[in-house]
Structures are given as C-alpha cells and as structure tokens.
Short mmCIF file of C-alpha atoms and ligand atoms in Angstrom, two decimals:
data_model
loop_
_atom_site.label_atom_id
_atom_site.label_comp_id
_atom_site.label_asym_id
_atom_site.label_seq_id
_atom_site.Cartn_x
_atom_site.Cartn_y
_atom_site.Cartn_z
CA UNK A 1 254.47 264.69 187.52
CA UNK A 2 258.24 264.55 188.57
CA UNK A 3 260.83 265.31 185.83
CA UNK A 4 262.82 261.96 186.06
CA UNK A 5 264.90 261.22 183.27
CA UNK A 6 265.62 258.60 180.34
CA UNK A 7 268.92 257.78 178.79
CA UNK A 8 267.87 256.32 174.80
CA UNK A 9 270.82 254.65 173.50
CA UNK A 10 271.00 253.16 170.09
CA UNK A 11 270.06 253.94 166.49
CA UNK A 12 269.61 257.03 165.39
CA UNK A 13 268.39 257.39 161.70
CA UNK A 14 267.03 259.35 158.93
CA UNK A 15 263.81 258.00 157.70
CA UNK A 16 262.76 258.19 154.00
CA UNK A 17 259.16 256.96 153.81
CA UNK A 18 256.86 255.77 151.28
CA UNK A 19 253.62 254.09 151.09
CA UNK A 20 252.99 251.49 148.28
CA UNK A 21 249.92 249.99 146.70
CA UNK A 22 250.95 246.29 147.33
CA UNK A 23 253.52 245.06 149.73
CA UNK A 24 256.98 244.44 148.45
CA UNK A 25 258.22 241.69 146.36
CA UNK A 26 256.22 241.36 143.76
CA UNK A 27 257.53 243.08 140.73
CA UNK A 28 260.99 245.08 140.05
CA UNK A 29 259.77 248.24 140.55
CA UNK A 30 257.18 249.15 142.33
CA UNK A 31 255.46 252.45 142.47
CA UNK A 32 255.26 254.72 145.54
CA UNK A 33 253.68 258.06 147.16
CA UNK A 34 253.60 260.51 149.90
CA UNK A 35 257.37 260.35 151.01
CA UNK A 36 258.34 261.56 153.84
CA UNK A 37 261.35 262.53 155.61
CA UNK A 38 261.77 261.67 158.64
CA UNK A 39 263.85 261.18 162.10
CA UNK A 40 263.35 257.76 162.88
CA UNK A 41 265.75 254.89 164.39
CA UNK A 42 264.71 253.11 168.25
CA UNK A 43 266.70 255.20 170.24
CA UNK A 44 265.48 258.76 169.00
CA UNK A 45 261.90 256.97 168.84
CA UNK A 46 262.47 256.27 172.91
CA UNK A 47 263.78 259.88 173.12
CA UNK A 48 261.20 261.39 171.69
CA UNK A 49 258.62 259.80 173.60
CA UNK A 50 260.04 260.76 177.21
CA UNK A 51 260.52 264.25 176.10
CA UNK A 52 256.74 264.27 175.27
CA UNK A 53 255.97 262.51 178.43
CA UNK A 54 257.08 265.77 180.27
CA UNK A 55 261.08 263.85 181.10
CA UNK A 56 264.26 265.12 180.33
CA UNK A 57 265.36 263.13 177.88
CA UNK A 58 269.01 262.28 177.21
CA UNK A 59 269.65 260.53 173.06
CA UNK A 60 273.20 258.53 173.16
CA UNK A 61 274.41 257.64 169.77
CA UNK A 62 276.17 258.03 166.33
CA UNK A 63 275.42 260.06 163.40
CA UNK A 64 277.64 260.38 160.48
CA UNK A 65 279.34 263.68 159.22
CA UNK A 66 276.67 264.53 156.16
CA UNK A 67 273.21 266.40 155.87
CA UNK A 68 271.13 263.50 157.18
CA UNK A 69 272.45 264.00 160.79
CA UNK A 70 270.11 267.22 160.96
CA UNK A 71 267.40 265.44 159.23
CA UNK A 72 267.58 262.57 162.01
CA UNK A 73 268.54 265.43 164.99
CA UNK A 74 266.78 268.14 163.89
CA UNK A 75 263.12 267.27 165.08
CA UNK A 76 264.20 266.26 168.33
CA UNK A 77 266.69 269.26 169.35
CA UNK A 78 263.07 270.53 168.40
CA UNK A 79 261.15 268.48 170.98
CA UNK A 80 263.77 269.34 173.48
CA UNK A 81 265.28 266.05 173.58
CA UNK A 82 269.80 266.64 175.08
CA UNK A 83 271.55 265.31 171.69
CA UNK A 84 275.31 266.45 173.10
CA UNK A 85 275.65 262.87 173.88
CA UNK A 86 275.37 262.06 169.86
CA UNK A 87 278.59 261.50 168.65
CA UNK A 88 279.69 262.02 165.02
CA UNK A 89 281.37 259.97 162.96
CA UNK A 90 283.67 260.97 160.75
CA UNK A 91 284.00 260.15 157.25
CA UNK A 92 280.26 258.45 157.82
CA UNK A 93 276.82 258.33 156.51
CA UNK A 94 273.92 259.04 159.91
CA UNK A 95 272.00 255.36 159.33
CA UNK A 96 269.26 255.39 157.06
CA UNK A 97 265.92 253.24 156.87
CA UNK A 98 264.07 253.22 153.64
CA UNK A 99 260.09 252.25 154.80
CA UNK A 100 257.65 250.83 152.30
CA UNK A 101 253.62 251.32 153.90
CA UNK A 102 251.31 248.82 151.54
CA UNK A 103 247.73 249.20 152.22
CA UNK A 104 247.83 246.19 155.27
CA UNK A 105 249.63 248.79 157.32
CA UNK A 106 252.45 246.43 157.83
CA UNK A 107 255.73 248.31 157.20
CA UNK A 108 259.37 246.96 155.04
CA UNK A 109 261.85 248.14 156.72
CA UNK A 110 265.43 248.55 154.77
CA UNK A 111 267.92 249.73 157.39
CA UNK A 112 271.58 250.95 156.74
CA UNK A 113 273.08 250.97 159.79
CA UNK A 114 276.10 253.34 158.96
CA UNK A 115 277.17 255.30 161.71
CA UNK A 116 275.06 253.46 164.54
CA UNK A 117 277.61 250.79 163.74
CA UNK A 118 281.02 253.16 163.73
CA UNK A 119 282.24 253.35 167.74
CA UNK A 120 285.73 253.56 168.92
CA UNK A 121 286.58 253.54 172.48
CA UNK A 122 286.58 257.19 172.86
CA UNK A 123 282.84 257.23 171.44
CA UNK A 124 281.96 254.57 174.29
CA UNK A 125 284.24 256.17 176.93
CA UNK A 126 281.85 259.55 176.23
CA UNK A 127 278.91 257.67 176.53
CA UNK A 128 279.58 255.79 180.03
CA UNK A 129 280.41 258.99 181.11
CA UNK A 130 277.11 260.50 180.29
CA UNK A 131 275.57 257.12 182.24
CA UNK A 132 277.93 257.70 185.14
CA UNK A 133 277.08 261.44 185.45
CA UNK A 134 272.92 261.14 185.13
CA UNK A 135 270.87 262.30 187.98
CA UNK A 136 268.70 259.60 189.22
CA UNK A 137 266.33 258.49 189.12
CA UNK A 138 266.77 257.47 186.03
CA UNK A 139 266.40 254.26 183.30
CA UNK A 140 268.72 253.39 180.17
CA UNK A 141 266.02 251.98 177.59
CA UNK A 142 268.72 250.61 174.60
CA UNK A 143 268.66 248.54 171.54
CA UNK A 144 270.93 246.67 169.41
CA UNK A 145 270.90 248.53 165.97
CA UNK A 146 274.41 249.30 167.55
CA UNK A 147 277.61 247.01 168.01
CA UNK A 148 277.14 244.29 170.56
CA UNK A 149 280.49 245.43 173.10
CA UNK A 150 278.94 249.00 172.86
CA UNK A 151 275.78 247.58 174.56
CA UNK A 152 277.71 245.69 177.25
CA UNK A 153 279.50 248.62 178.45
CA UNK A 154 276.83 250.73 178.77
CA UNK A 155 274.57 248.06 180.60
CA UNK A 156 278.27 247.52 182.64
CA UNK A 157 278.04 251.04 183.50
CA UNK A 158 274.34 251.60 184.14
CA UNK A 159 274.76 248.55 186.29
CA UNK A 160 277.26 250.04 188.69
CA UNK A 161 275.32 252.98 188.87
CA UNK A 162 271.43 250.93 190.05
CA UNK A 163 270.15 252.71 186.26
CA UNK A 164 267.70 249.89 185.65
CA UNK A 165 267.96 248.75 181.99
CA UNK A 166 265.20 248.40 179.33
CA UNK A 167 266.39 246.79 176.32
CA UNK A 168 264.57 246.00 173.16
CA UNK A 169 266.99 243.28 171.21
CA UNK A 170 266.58 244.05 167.88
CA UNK A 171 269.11 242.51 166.44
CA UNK A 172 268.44 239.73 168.08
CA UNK A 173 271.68 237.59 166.97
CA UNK A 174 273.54 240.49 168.53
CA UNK A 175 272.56 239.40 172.37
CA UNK A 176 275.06 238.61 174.64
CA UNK A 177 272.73 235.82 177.21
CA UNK A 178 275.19 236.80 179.87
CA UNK A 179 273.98 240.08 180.11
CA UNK A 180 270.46 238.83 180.37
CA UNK A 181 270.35 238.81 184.45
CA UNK A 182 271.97 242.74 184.36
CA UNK A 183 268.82 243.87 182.82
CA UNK A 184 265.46 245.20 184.34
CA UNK A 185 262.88 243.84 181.34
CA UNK A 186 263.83 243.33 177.67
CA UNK A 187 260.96 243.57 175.28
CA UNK A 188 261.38 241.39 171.96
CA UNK A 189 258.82 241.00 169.34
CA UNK A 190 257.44 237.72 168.64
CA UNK A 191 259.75 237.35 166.09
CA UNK A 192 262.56 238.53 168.09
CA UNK A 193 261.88 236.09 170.52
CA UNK A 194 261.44 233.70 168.40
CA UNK A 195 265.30 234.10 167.17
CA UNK A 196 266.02 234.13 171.11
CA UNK A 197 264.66 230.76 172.17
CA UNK A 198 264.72 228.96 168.60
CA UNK A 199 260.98 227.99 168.31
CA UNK A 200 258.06 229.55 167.08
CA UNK A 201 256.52 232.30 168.89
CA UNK A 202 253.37 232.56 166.98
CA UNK A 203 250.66 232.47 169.68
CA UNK A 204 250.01 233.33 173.19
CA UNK A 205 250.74 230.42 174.92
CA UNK A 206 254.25 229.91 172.77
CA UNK A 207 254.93 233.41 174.27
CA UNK A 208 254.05 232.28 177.83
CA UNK A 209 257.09 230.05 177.45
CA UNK A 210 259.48 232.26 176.29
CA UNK A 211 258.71 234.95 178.43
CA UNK A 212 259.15 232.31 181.45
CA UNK A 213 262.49 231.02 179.57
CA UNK A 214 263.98 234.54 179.11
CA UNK A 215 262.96 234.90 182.92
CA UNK A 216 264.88 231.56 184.09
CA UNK A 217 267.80 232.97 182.05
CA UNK A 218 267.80 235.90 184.70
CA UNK A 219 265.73 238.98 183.53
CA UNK A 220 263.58 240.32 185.79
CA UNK A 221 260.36 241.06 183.79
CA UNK A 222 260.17 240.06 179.87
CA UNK A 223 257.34 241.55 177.62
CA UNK A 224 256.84 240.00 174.61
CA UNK A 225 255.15 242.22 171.62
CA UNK A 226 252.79 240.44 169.83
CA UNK A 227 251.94 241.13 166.17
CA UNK A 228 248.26 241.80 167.06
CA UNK A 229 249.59 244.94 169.34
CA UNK A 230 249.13 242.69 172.73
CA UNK A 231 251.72 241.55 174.54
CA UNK A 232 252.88 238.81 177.04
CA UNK A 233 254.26 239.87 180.46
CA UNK A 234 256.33 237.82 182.72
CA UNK A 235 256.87 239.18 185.87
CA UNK A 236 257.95 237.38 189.45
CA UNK A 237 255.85 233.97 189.24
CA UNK A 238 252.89 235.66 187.17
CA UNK A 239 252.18 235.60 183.41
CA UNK A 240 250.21 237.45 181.50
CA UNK A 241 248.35 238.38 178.41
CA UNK A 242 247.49 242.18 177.89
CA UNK A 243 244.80 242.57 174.63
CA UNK A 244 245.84 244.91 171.70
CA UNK A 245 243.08 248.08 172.12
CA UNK A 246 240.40 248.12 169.03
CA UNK A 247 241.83 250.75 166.44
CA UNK A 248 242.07 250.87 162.97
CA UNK A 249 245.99 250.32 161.64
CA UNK A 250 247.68 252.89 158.96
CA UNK A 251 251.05 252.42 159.49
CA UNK A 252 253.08 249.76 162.17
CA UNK A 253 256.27 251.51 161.56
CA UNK A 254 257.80 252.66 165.62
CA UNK A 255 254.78 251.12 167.04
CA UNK A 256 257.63 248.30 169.02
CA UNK A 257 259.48 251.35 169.98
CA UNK A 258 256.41 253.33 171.33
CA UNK A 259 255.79 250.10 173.24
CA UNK A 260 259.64 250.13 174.72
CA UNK A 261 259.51 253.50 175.70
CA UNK A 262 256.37 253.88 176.93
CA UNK A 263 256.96 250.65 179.03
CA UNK A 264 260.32 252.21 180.22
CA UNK A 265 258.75 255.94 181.27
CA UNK A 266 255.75 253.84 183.06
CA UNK A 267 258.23 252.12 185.08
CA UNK A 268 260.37 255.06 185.30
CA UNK A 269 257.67 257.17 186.75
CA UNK A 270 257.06 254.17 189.54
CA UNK A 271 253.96 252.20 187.65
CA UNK A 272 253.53 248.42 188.56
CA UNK A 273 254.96 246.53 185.59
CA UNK A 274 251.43 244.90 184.42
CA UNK A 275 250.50 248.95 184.26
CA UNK A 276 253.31 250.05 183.12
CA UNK A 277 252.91 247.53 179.87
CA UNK A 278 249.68 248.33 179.69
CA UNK A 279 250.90 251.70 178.62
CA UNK A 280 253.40 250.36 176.24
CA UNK A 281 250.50 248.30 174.27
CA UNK A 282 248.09 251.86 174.42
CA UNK A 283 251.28 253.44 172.80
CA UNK A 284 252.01 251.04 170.13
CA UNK A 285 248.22 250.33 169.28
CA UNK A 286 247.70 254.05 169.11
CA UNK A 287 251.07 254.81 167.20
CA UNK A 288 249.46 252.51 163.96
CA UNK A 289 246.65 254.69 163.89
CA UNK A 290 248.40 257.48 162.10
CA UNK A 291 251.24 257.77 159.28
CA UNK A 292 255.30 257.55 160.46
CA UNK A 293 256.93 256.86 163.67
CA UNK A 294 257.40 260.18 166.15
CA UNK A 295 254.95 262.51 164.72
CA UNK A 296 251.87 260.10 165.20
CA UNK A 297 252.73 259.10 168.48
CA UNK A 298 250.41 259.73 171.26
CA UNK A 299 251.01 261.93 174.19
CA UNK A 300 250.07 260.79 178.20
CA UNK A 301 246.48 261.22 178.12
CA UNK A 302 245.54 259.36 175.42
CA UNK A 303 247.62 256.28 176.31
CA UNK A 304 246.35 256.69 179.88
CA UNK A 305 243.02 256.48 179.34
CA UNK A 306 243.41 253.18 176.85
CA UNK A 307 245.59 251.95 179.23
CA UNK A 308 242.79 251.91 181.81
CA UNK A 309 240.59 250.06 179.24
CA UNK A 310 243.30 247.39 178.87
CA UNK A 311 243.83 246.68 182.42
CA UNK A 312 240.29 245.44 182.75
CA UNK A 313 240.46 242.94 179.82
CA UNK A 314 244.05 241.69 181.27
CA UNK A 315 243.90 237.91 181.77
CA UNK A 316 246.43 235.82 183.79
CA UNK A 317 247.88 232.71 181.88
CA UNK A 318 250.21 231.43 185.13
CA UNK A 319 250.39 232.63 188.55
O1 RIB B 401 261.35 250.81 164.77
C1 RIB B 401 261.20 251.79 163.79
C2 RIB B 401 262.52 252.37 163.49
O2 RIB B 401 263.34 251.29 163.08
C3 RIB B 401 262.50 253.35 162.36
O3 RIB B 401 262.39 254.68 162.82
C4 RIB B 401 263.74 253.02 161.61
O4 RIB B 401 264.69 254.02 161.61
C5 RIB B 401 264.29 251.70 162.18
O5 RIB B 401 265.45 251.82 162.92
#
C-alpha cells in the first residue's frame, strides 16, 4: 500500500474516562470505575487511525501550556503520528472531555473545549502553511470542536491546493452552508444532521432526504451516521443504506470518528465511495466492541474483511 498522507485538524483532548452503573441524570452523584486516561478529541482520533492504516499522518491543532498536552500528545508521538503542527496555547488548559460508559454502551460526553477554541492569526497562518506545503496526494479530514473562521481558512487553503476535504460537523451550529460546495463529503450523525436540516433524522428514509438536501446544497458525497452503526450515503444520483455489522457494543465513545477517518483513508487510498463507507461503518461498529476511543480501534484487516460482509447486504434507496 502507498504511503499517502492525512492532514487531522481539530480537537485535540485529554480524555478522563469512567464507566457508570446507570446512565447519567439520575441522582447527584453517581458512582464510577475503571478510569482511564486517555488521548481522545476527533482530530487525534482521525490521526491516529491513518497512522495505523500504514499513512503518514499529519495532527493540526491546539493544546494548552499544562500537563494534559502530553497526556493528549503523548500516545500519538507514540504511534508516529507529525504533532509539530500542534500549536500551544499559552496561558491555556489542552481541552478536556470527561466520558461517562453506563452499561447500554452509550457514552456522556462533557467536553471543555479550552485550547481547541484559543487561535490567533499566527496559529492559523502556521496551519495553512502546513496545508500549502503537504505532498499530495493527500486529504484534510476536519471537525468543528474548533472556531468556525479557523475551519474556513483551512478548507480556503486546502481548496486552492485540490486537498479534498472530509469534514465531520460536530458542532453543528458552527457550519458555515457556504462552505458546503468546497467540501469532498461531510459525515454528520443523525443528530447532527438533524440540527443541519431542522427535522428529525430518526430513520432511514428521513436520512435519504437529508443526505440528498446536504447534496443540493453542493457537497459532493454526504454520509450520514446512524445510531444503529449504519449509515446513509449520497453520492452522484444514488442513495444508499449500508447495515451496521452484528457485534456486541461496550463502549460508543470515537466510534463517529473511526467512521470519519476510516471513510477519509478509504477514499484517500482511491476506494469507490460506497466502499470506502463501507469501511467507515466496519470501523465504527468494530470501535464499540472494546473500551475507549484509539486503543480499541481496529487496524486494516479487520475492517476489511467486515467491510466485504457489508457490501453484500448494501441496499439502494434512490438511483
Ligand atoms: O468523538 C469522541 C471524542 O470526542 C473524544 O475522544 C472526546 O475527546 C470528544 O472530543
């Protein structure tokens, strides 16, 4: 397999992980176990997966000035991931997410953005030069866990360059719809989408129609996650619905961003985008099967062969 390479830009955090007995919300305090600490935020979750895909894999971001930075950098200096384009910000806390695990396997997230949100121009300047400078072929997968302008420029940027763009939109009230027809796929959850288009999103056919409405509004494929680990894929005039694989959930926490970056390295590495999210759903079903975000996610062989599985249970909704 060719070394190609992805660019990750957006958060970077230190995880502190818990699992609970009952999902949040019901009492004051509630009793927890098996913590964990962790690097963790959708950028270094991207990162990490290209790196272990064989790429070279280039993390763009913020961390603050304090001890966490190592604890969210540390583990993927490790995994060979380039982290000179992290910038630090002074005076900062890196971003933290505090993740309750109940028993369902369905994840609380509590995310303090910190430093992901701290750019000046100089911190953008640095990392447009980084997009300007990257040997192709390349793809920028980025979120929005960082500020909105810091996004444009970099799409701006990967834009003059041809760097097709993968962007997750989480936070969703942070996208800008004219940038919508600059990217390459975007890959909201249902919930996600659902903040996008302003109806629900809670079943395959509702994500048929957003999927086709996100295309209309000028991307050029649109996956939408589904909570079941399937997802809806919009590509040129076809739609379709790729199954969740049968495993047994532990933990949902990264599985979107094993989906993302999976779906960004497939197309990266010249898979057909129905393959290519075919991948991403292998990765994200397979990433709930074990405890925490980067160290249970799967490596190329694995989501290969449940990727083949899942292209034979593919069904077209529109064509
Ligand atoms: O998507 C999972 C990630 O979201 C976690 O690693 C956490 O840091 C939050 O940003």
């Amino acid at each position: 397999m060719e070394r190609l390479t992805l660019l990750s830009l957006g958060s970077i955090n230190a995880d502190f992980q818990v699992r609970v007995d009952e999902p949040p919300g019901g009492r004051e305090t509630l009793l927890a176990h098996d913590l964990c600490r962790l690097s963790g935020g959708k950028a270094s979750n991207t990162a990490y997966l290209a790196a272990r895909f064989g790429h070279r894999s280039i993390l763009l971001g913020r961390v603050g000035d304090d001890d966490l930075a190592e604890q969210a950098l540390g583990p993927l200096r490790e995994a060979g991931i380039e982290i000179d384009g992290v910038g630090r910000a002074a005076g900062q806390a890196t971003g933290v997410s505090m993740i309750m695990v109940p028993p369902d396997a369905k994840k609380h997230i509590v995310l303090a953005t910190n430093a992901n949100d701290c750019w000046d121009e100089a911190a953008a300047d640095a990392i447009c030069s980084c997009i300007e400078s990257c040997e192709t072929p390349a793809r920028l997968a980025l979120d929005y866990e960082i500020p909105a302008w810091v996004v444009r420029r970099a799409v701006e940027t990967a834009a003059r360059r041809d760097i097709p763009v993968v962007l997750d939109p989480s936070f969703p009230d942070r996208l800008e719809r004219d940038l919508l027809p600059m990217l390459h796929a975007i890959t909201p959850n249902a919930d996600e989408a659902e903040a996008l288009v302003g109806y629900p999103v809670d079943n395959i056919e509702a994500a048929a129609d957003t999927a086709r409405e996100l295309q209309r509004a000028g991307t050029e494929i649109v996956c939408i996650k589904l909570s079941d680990g399937g997802c809806v894929l919009a590509c040129g005039e076809e739609v379709s619905h790729i199954p969740p694989g049968q495993v047994e959930p532990v933990d949902t926490t990264g599985a979107g961003d094993a989906f993302t970056g999976v779906f960004a390295i497939a197309l990266l590495e010249g898979r057909a985008p129905r393959e290519a999210a075919a991948w991403g759903v292998a990765a994200a079903n397979l990433a709930v099967t074990a405890y925490g975000s980067q160290p249970a996610y799967p490596d190329r062989e694995q989501v290969a062969s449940m990727a083949q599985q899942l292209l034979g249970a593919v069904r077209v909704l529109h064509d």
